[in-house]
Coordinates of C-alpha atoms in Angstrom, one line a residue:
M1 CA 0.0 -0.1 0.1
R2 CA 1.5 3.1 -0.7
H3 CA 0.6 7.2 -0.8
E4 CA 0.3 9.9 -2.8
R5 CA 0.0 13.8 -2.8
E6 CA -3.2 15.3 -4.2
H7 CA -2.7 18.4 -5.8
F8 CA -6.7 18.3 -7.9
Y9 CA -4.9 19.4 -11.6
P10 CA -6.7 20.9 -13.4
S11 CA -8.9 23.4 -11.6
A12 CA -12.5 22.1 -11.0
L13 CA -13.9 25.2 -9.6
R14 CA -12.1 27.8 -12.3
D15 CA -13.4 24.6 -14.9
F16 CA -17.1 24.7 -13.6
R17 CA -17.1 28.4 -14.0
S18 CA -16.9 27.7 -18.1
V19 CA -19.6 25.5 -18.3
R20 CA -22.2 27.8 -15.6
A21 CA -25.1 29.0 -18.3
P22 CA -26.6 32.1 -18.1
E23 CA -29.9 33.2 -18.3
G24 CA -31.2 31.1 -15.5
L25 CA -30.4 27.4 -17.8
G26 CA -28.1 25.9 -15.4
V27 CA -25.1 24.3 -16.4
F28 CA -23.9 23.7 -20.4
A29 CA -23.0 20.0 -20.9
S30 CA -19.6 20.9 -21.8
G31 CA -17.4 23.7 -21.8
D32 CA -15.6 22.6 -25.5
R33 CA -17.0 22.1 -29.2
H34 CA -19.7 19.9 -29.0
F35 CA -22.0 20.3 -26.4
D36 CA -21.4 23.6 -25.3
N37 CA -24.0 26.0 -25.4
A38 CA -26.5 23.1 -24.5
V39 CA -28.5 22.3 -22.3
F40 CA -28.7 18.4 -21.5
G41 CA -31.3 16.8 -19.2
R42 CA -29.4 13.8 -18.4
D43 CA -26.6 15.9 -17.4
S44 CA -27.7 18.5 -15.7
I45 CA -29.1 16.2 -13.6
E46 CA -25.9 14.7 -12.7
V47 CA -24.9 17.5 -11.7
A48 CA -27.4 18.4 -9.9
E49 CA -27.4 15.7 -7.6
D50 CA -23.7 15.9 -7.1
L51 CA -23.7 19.6 -5.9
L52 CA -26.6 18.8 -3.8
G53 CA -25.0 20.1 -0.5
K54 CA -22.2 22.1 -2.0
D55 CA -24.4 25.0 -4.6
P56 CA -28.1 24.6 -3.7
D57 CA -29.0 27.7 -5.3
L58 CA -27.5 26.3 -9.1
V59 CA -29.7 22.7 -8.3
E60 CA -32.8 24.6 -7.9
T61 CA -32.6 26.7 -11.3
V62 CA -31.7 23.2 -12.9
I63 CA -34.9 21.6 -11.6
L64 CA -36.7 24.8 -13.0
T65 CA -35.0 24.7 -16.4
L66 CA -36.0 21.1 -16.7
A67 CA -39.3 21.8 -15.2
R68 CA -39.9 24.5 -18.2
L69 CA -39.1 22.3 -21.0
Q70 CA -40.9 19.2 -19.7
G71 CA -43.4 17.7 -22.3
T72 CA -46.7 18.8 -23.5
D73 CA -46.9 17.6 -26.4
D74 CA -47.2 14.3 -28.4
R75 CA -44.4 14.7 -31.3
A76 CA -42.9 11.7 -32.5
V77 CA -40.0 13.7 -34.9
S78 CA -38.7 14.8 -31.4
E79 CA -39.6 12.1 -29.2
E80 CA -41.5 14.2 -26.7
E81 CA -44.3 13.2 -24.2
P82 CA -46.5 14.6 -21.7
G83 CA -44.5 14.8 -18.7
K84 CA -40.9 13.4 -20.1
I85 CA -37.9 15.6 -19.2
H86 CA -35.8 16.0 -22.4
H87 CA -32.6 14.7 -23.4
E88 CA -31.4 17.8 -25.7
F89 CA -31.8 21.9 -25.6
R90 CA -30.1 24.0 -28.2
P91 CA -31.4 28.0 -27.9
G92 CA -30.1 29.5 -30.7
E93 CA -29.2 32.7 -28.9
V94 CA -27.6 33.0 -25.2
A95 CA -27.3 36.2 -23.3
G96 CA -28.9 38.2 -25.8
K97 CA -26.3 36.9 -28.1
P98 CA -26.3 34.5 -31.8
I99 CA -24.4 31.2 -30.3
P100 CA -20.7 30.8 -31.8
R101 CA -20.9 29.1 -35.2
H102 CA -19.7 26.3 -35.0
S103 CA -22.1 25.8 -32.2
A104 CA -24.8 27.2 -34.8
A105 CA -23.3 24.7 -37.6
I106 CA -24.8 22.1 -34.8
L107 CA -27.9 23.5 -34.7
D108 CA -29.0 23.2 -38.0
S109 CA -28.6 20.0 -38.7
L110 CA -30.1 18.5 -35.6
L111 CA -33.0 20.6 -35.6
E112 CA -33.1 18.8 -39.8
R113 CA -33.3 15.6 -38.1
W114 CA -35.5 15.9 -34.4
S115 CA -37.3 19.1 -35.2
D116 CA -40.4 20.0 -36.7
Q117 CA -41.3 23.3 -38.8
A118 CA -42.1 25.5 -36.1
G119 CA -38.8 24.6 -34.5
R120 CA -36.5 25.1 -37.2
A121 CA -38.5 28.5 -37.6
R122 CA -37.9 29.7 -34.0
K123 CA -34.1 28.2 -34.1
E124 CA -34.5 26.7 -31.2
L125 CA -34.5 22.6 -30.8
T126 CA -35.8 20.5 -27.8
Y127 CA -35.3 17.3 -28.3
Y128 CA -36.3 14.0 -26.0
G129 CA -34.4 11.5 -27.1
S130 CA -34.0 9.8 -22.8
V131 CA -35.4 7.3 -21.1
D132 CA -33.6 8.4 -18.1
A133 CA -34.3 11.6 -17.8
T134 CA -37.2 11.7 -16.3
P135 CA -37.0 9.6 -13.6
G136 CA -33.4 11.5 -12.8
Y137 CA -35.9 14.7 -12.3
L138 CA -37.9 12.7 -10.2
R139 CA -35.1 11.5 -8.0
L140 CA -33.3 15.0 -8.3
I141 CA -36.0 16.4 -6.5
G142 CA -36.5 14.0 -3.9
R143 CA -33.0 14.4 -2.8
F144 CA -33.2 18.6 -3.0
C145 CA -36.6 18.3 -1.0
D146 CA -34.7 16.0 1.6
E147 CA -32.1 17.8 2.0
H148 CA -33.2 21.8 1.7
G149 CA -37.4 21.1 1.9
N150 CA -40.4 21.5 -0.3
A151 CA -40.6 24.8 -0.7
I152 CA -39.4 24.2 -4.6
L153 CA -42.5 22.6 -5.3
S154 CA -44.9 25.4 -4.8
R155 CA -42.2 28.1 -7.7
V156 CA -44.0 28.2 -10.2
V157 CA -43.0 28.3 -13.9
E158 CA -44.3 28.9 -17.4
S159 CA -44.1 25.6 -19.2
R160 CA -43.7 25.0 -23.3
A161 CA -47.6 25.6 -23.9
G162 CA -47.3 29.1 -22.0
E163 CA -49.4 27.8 -19.4
R164 CA -48.4 28.5 -15.2
T165 CA -47.6 25.6 -13.4
T166 CA -45.9 24.6 -10.4
V167 CA -43.2 22.6 -9.8
R168 CA -44.9 20.1 -7.9
E169 CA -47.3 19.6 -10.8
T170 CA -44.4 19.0 -13.4
V171 CA -43.7 16.2 -10.3
D172 CA -46.7 14.5 -10.8
R173 CA -46.7 14.4 -14.4
A174 CA -43.5 13.0 -14.6
A175 CA -45.1 10.2 -12.2
E176 CA -47.4 9.7 -14.4
W177 CA -45.4 9.5 -17.7
L178 CA -42.8 6.7 -15.8
T179 CA -45.8 5.2 -14.9
R180 CA -47.5 5.0 -18.5
N181 CA -44.4 3.8 -19.5
L182 CA -44.1 0.7 -17.1
E183 CA -47.6 -0.5 -17.0
A184 CA -47.8 -0.2 -21.2
S185 CA -44.3 -2.4 -20.8
R186 CA -44.8 -6.3 -21.4
S187 CA -41.4 -7.6 -19.4
G188 CA -42.7 -4.5 -16.5
L189 CA -39.7 -3.1 -17.1
L190 CA -38.4 0.6 -17.8
E191 CA -38.0 -0.1 -22.2
Y192 CA -37.5 2.9 -24.9
R193 CA -38.0 2.8 -28.6
R194 CA -37.6 5.5 -30.9
R195 CA -40.1 6.7 -33.2
N196 CA -38.0 9.0 -35.7
P197 CA -35.7 6.5 -37.4
R198 CA -33.4 9.5 -37.2
S199 CA -33.2 9.6 -33.0
L200 CA -30.8 8.4 -31.6
K201 CA -30.7 4.3 -31.1
H202 CA -30.0 4.1 -27.7
F203 CA -32.0 6.8 -24.9
Y204 CA -29.9 6.2 -21.8
W205 CA -26.6 7.4 -21.1
K206 CA -24.7 5.0 -23.4
D207 CA -26.7 6.3 -25.9
S208 CA -24.2 5.7 -28.5
G209 CA -24.6 3.2 -31.8
T210 CA -22.7 0.8 -30.2
G211 CA -23.6 1.8 -25.9
L212 CA -25.5 -2.0 -26.3
L213 CA -24.8 -4.5 -27.9
H214 CA -24.9 -8.4 -27.7
E215 CA -21.4 -10.6 -27.2
D216 CA -21.9 -11.3 -31.0
G217 CA -21.6 -7.8 -31.9
A218 CA -24.8 -7.6 -33.0
E219 CA -26.7 -4.6 -32.5
P220 CA -30.4 -5.0 -30.3
A221 CA -33.6 -4.7 -32.2
I222 CA -34.1 -1.0 -31.8
E223 CA -37.7 -1.3 -34.1
R224 CA -38.7 -2.9 -31.0
P225 CA -38.8 -1.9 -27.1
V226 CA -35.1 -2.1 -25.7
G227 CA -34.2 -2.2 -21.9
A228 CA -31.5 -1.1 -20.1
T229 CA -30.5 -2.5 -16.2
A230 CA -28.8 0.8 -16.2
V231 CA -31.9 2.4 -15.7
Q232 CA -34.1 0.3 -13.8
G233 CA -32.6 0.9 -10.0
L234 CA -33.0 4.6 -11.2
A235 CA -37.0 3.8 -11.9
V236 CA -37.2 2.0 -8.4
D237 CA -35.9 5.3 -6.6
A238 CA -37.6 8.0 -9.1
L239 CA -41.5 6.2 -7.9
D240 CA -39.8 6.3 -4.5
S241 CA -39.3 10.0 -4.3
A242 CA -42.5 10.9 -6.4
A243 CA -44.4 8.4 -3.1
Q244 CA -43.1 10.7 -0.8
L245 CA -43.4 14.0 -2.5
V246 CA -47.6 13.5 -2.8
G247 CA -47.2 12.4 1.4
K248 CA -50.4 12.2 2.9
S249 CA -51.7 14.4 0.2
D250 CA -52.8 11.4 -1.9
S251 CA -52.0 8.3 0.2
A252 CA -53.8 6.1 -2.5
Q253 CA -51.4 7.5 -5.2
A254 CA -48.4 7.1 -3.3
E255 CA -49.4 3.2 -2.6
R256 CA -49.9 3.2 -5.8
W257 CA -46.1 4.0 -7.6
K258 CA -44.3 2.2 -4.2
R259 CA -45.9 -0.7 -5.4
L260 CA -45.0 -0.2 -9.3
G261 CA -41.5 0.9 -7.6
A262 CA -41.3 -2.5 -6.0
H263 CA -42.4 -4.1 -8.7
V264 CA -40.0 -3.0 -11.0
A265 CA -37.3 -4.3 -8.4
R266 CA -38.9 -7.7 -8.3
K267 CA -38.7 -8.0 -12.2
T268 CA -35.3 -6.5 -12.6
L269 CA -33.8 -8.9 -10.1
S270 CA -36.0 -12.1 -11.9
L271 CA -35.8 -11.4 -15.2
L272 CA -32.0 -9.6 -15.5
W273 CA -29.6 -12.1 -13.4
L274 CA -27.7 -14.9 -15.2
P275 CA -26.8 -17.5 -12.3
E276 CA -24.9 -19.5 -14.6
R277 CA -22.5 -16.1 -14.8
G278 CA -22.6 -14.5 -11.8
Y279 CA -24.1 -11.2 -13.0
F280 CA -26.4 -8.8 -14.3
A281 CA -27.3 -9.0 -17.8
S282 CA -26.8 -5.4 -19.9
G283 CA -30.1 -5.1 -21.0
F284 CA -32.6 -7.1 -23.6
D285 CA -34.6 -6.8 -26.7
R286 CA -37.0 -8.4 -28.5
C287 CA -36.5 -11.5 -30.7
S288 CA -39.6 -11.4 -33.8
D289 CA -42.6 -12.9 -32.1
G290 CA -41.9 -11.0 -29.0
R291 CA -39.7 -13.3 -27.0
L292 CA -37.4 -11.4 -24.6
R293 CA -33.4 -11.8 -25.3
L294 CA -31.1 -11.4 -23.1
V295 CA -27.8 -9.0 -23.4
T296 CA -25.7 -10.7 -22.1
T297 CA -22.4 -9.2 -22.9
E298 CA -21.0 -8.1 -19.8
S299 CA -20.8 -4.0 -18.9
S300 CA -20.1 -1.9 -15.7
D301 CA -23.9 -1.2 -16.2
Q302 CA -25.3 -3.8 -13.7
G303 CA -22.6 -1.0 -11.4
L304 CA -25.4 1.5 -11.2
L305 CA -28.0 -0.8 -9.8
L306 CA -25.7 0.1 -6.3
D307 CA -27.1 3.1 -6.2
S308 CA -31.0 2.6 -6.1
A309 CA -33.3 0.9 -3.4
I310 CA -33.5 -2.2 -5.8
F311 CA -32.1 -4.6 -3.3
Q312 CA -34.0 -3.8 0.2
Y313 CA -36.8 -6.4 -1.9
E314 CA -34.2 -9.5 -1.5
S315 CA -33.4 -11.4 1.6
P316 CA -30.0 -10.8 3.3
S317 CA -28.7 -14.0 1.3
E318 CA -29.8 -12.7 -2.1
Y319 CA -28.4 -8.5 -1.5
Q320 CA -25.7 -10.2 -0.2
G321 CA -25.2 -12.8 -3.5
H322 CA -25.6 -10.1 -5.8
V323 CA -24.2 -6.8 -4.4
S324 CA -21.0 -8.9 -3.6
A325 CA -21.2 -10.5 -6.9
I326 CA -21.2 -7.2 -9.2
L327 CA -18.3 -5.5 -6.6
R328 CA -16.7 -8.5 -7.1
R329 CA -17.0 -7.9 -11.1
L330 CA -16.3 -4.3 -11.4
C331 CA -13.3 -4.9 -8.8
S332 CA -11.4 -7.6 -11.3
S333 CA -9.2 -7.0 -14.2
E334 CA -12.3 -7.2 -16.3
F335 CA -13.2 -3.5 -15.1
M336 CA -10.7 -2.3 -13.0
T337 CA -8.1 0.2 -14.1
D338 CA -5.7 2.7 -12.0
Y339 CA -8.0 5.5 -14.0
G340 CA -11.2 4.1 -13.1
V341 CA -13.7 1.4 -14.0
R342 CA -13.9 0.5 -18.0
S343 CA -18.1 1.0 -19.7
R344 CA -17.4 -3.0 -20.7
A345 CA -15.7 -5.8 -20.2
L346 CA -12.2 -6.2 -21.4
R347 CA -12.7 -9.6 -22.8
H348 CA -14.8 -7.8 -25.1
A349 CA -12.9 -5.5 -26.5
T350 CA -12.5 -6.9 -30.1
L351 CA -16.5 -6.5 -30.1
T352 CA -15.8 -3.9 -32.6
D353 CA -14.2 -2.9 -35.2
H354 CA -13.2 0.4 -33.7
A355 CA -12.3 2.1 -30.0
D356 CA -15.8 2.9 -29.0
Y357 CA -16.5 5.4 -26.9
H358 CA -18.5 3.2 -24.4
G359 CA -16.1 0.5 -25.0
S360 CA -13.9 -1.9 -23.3
F361 CA -10.8 0.8 -23.7
A362 CA -13.4 3.6 -22.4
V363 CA -13.0 4.7 -19.4
W364 CA -15.8 7.7 -17.8
P365 CA -14.5 9.7 -14.8
K366 CA -18.4 9.9 -14.4
E367 CA -19.9 6.5 -14.4
T368 CA -17.3 5.7 -12.2
H369 CA -18.2 8.5 -10.0
D370 CA -21.5 7.1 -10.1
L371 CA -20.4 3.7 -8.9
A372 CA -18.5 4.9 -6.1
R373 CA -21.9 6.4 -4.8
G374 CA -23.2 3.0 -5.3
M375 CA -20.9 1.5 -3.2
R376 CA -21.2 3.9 -0.8
R377 CA -24.8 3.6 -0.7
Q378 CA -24.7 0.3 0.0
G379 CA -21.6 0.8 3.2
F380 CA -18.9 0.6 1.2
S381 CA -16.7 3.3 1.8
R382 CA -13.3 2.3 1.6
L383 CA -13.8 1.2 -1.8
A384 CA -16.0 3.8 -2.7
D385 CA -13.2 6.2 -1.6
E386 CA -10.5 4.6 -3.8
L387 CA -12.8 5.0 -7.0
E388 CA -13.1 8.6 -6.5
R389 CA -9.2 8.5 -6.0
R390 CA -8.5 7.3 -9.3
N391 CA -11.1 9.5 -11.0
I392 CA -9.1 12.1 -9.8
R393 CA -5.8 10.4 -10.6
A394 CA -7.7 10.1 -14.5
V395 CA -7.8 14.1 -14.2
N396 CA -5.0 14.5 -13.0
E397 CA -2.9 12.6 -15.9
S398 CA -5.1 13.2 -18.6
G399 CA -4.2 16.8 -17.6
A400 CA -8.2 17.5 -17.6
N401 CA -11.9 17.3 -16.7
Q402 CA -12.4 15.2 -19.9
E403 CA -15.5 13.2 -21.0
L404 CA -14.1 9.9 -21.1
L405 CA -10.0 9.1 -20.8
Y406 CA -8.9 5.7 -23.3
V407 CA -7.7 2.9 -21.2
D408 CA -5.8 0.0 -23.2
E409 CA -5.7 -3.4 -22.3
R410 CA -2.1 -2.7 -20.6
G411 CA -4.2 -0.4 -18.2
H412 CA -2.0 2.2 -19.9
L413 CA -3.7 5.6 -20.5
V414 CA -3.3 6.3 -24.3
D415 CA -4.2 8.8 -26.6
Y416 CA -7.5 9.1 -28.5
R417 CA -5.5 9.2 -31.5
S418 CA -3.2 5.9 -31.4
L419 CA -6.6 3.3 -31.3
P420 CA -8.9 2.9 -34.4
G421 CA -12.5 4.7 -35.4
A422 CA -11.6 6.3 -31.1
R423 CA -13.3 9.7 -31.0
R424 CA -12.1 13.1 -29.6
P425 CA -13.4 13.6 -26.2
E426 CA -15.0 16.1 -25.0
R427 CA -11.8 18.5 -23.0
L428 CA -14.7 20.2 -20.4
Q429 CA -17.7 18.0 -19.4
A430 CA -19.8 19.3 -16.8
W431 CA -20.6 16.0 -14.8
T432 CA -16.4 15.2 -14.9
V433 CA -16.6 18.7 -12.9
S434 CA -19.1 17.5 -9.8
A435 CA -17.6 14.4 -9.9
I436 CA -14.5 16.2 -9.3
L437 CA -16.2 18.6 -7.9
E438 CA -17.5 16.6 -5.0
A439 CA -14.4 13.8 -4.4
K440 CA -12.6 17.1 -3.2
R441 CA -15.7 18.2 -0.8
R442 CA -15.8 14.6 0.6
R443 CA -12.4 13.8 0.5
G444 CA -10.5 17.4 2.1
S445 CA -7.3 17.3 1.7
R446 CA -6.0 14.1 3.1
G447 CA -3.9 12.0 1.1
L448 CA -5.4 8.6 1.3
P449 CA -4.3 5.3 0.8
I450 CA -4.2 3.7 -2.8
F451 CA -4.4 -0.4 -3.0
S452 CA -2.1 -0.4 -5.7
G453 CA -2.7 -3.9 -8.2
A454 CA -5.1 -6.7 -8.2
D455 CA -3.9 -8.0 -4.6
G456 CA -4.7 -4.8 -3.4
W457 CA -8.3 -4.5 -4.9
K458 CA -8.6 -8.1 -4.0
R459 CA -7.8 -7.6 0.0
A460 CA -10.0 -4.2 0.3
L461 CA -12.6 -5.9 -1.3
E462 CA -12.3 -9.5 0.8
T463 CA -12.1 -6.9 4.3
E464 CA -15.7 -4.7 3.0
L465 CA -17.3 -7.8 2.3
L466 CA -17.0 -9.5 5.5
E467 CA -17.5 -6.9 7.3
S468 CA -21.2 -6.5 5.7
I469 CA -21.8 -9.8 6.6

């Protein structure tokens, strides 16, 4: 075991100022060229959750922004549905000034794909191709109210339809959107299917074309409903939050959402667990006859179940088996690197003919942070501390609070240009910055140990697992 001094380069606070958006928009997804001047629902929620205890004013601004942009109509071209929280918002002007030329070019391209004539005339895009922003919104508001009280529920905003509405009413509409989708699902799980053939292929955070792949490299059948393991725990938390926010004012509705959350949890644990392999499937699609087909490719997605209440619906022995299995997999050489957790198991590195940015060489500080948060929620604080330390190392050694890093099969940090087909990461990503700020807030300037190599991780893991029994 060795110690290393932490320097926290580059400055997370300086970079965070670069992604704070004017005009009460909250945060831009990036300070780089692809996602600057764009407010992403999922990204904003992630940043807000990270900063709940540090910047409540910003969190409130994020909530109000999402409330204003909440879907009110049913539009297939933009994937809008009543109650749905947006995926991507791009205005043509920011603070009264036209957006830069490179941002305007991206906006024009996306308007052609995802907007009707009215949107193009306004030079403003609001696109809703996300299945996780809506449950994320519910969980964020629940956590905000737990920490700062319920006053925000009475705040009034103007909806996209031009009507005055309260945050509380947007909560009800978001919960009803989630309920409708779950009750219409034949699997009983949260699913998605694009209606616009030019939409994103996948509607959860791994939304690239290769974010979810079968073991033979085939893409899921996206013309039929698809489900991602990563969002099921979030759906459970969202329904719990909605029930708590309703409180005593509508006990029947609260009970309905609690029962639905319990149903999603039990379905996830029974349908997606692979007992013969000892891990959770990454998701599922459907065969042409409608039968469920699991995506058995192993990914880090199963670890995102840790930051949810999903395991409270099983016995202590089942809980111990599932959680310890997830931790052992994430801490194995298939996933763990000195810079965080790989998005897909290393043995699947040849699944694509390029280094895809949700693949075996991709390490996202955002996801490593989410996994650390889940470990801490399940009581594995030392493992969470270690993941945060590796996140800080990743940012320091790469020299930027960037979107993702590439780590080769030897565990070396490599430049994206050395890998076939690898995408250039955004150099300043908002949710990377917020992850590092949260790690710094939690850890201060303490120098904490790094468990070097596989043996070190094994010792730490075994210690924590034994103490949890």
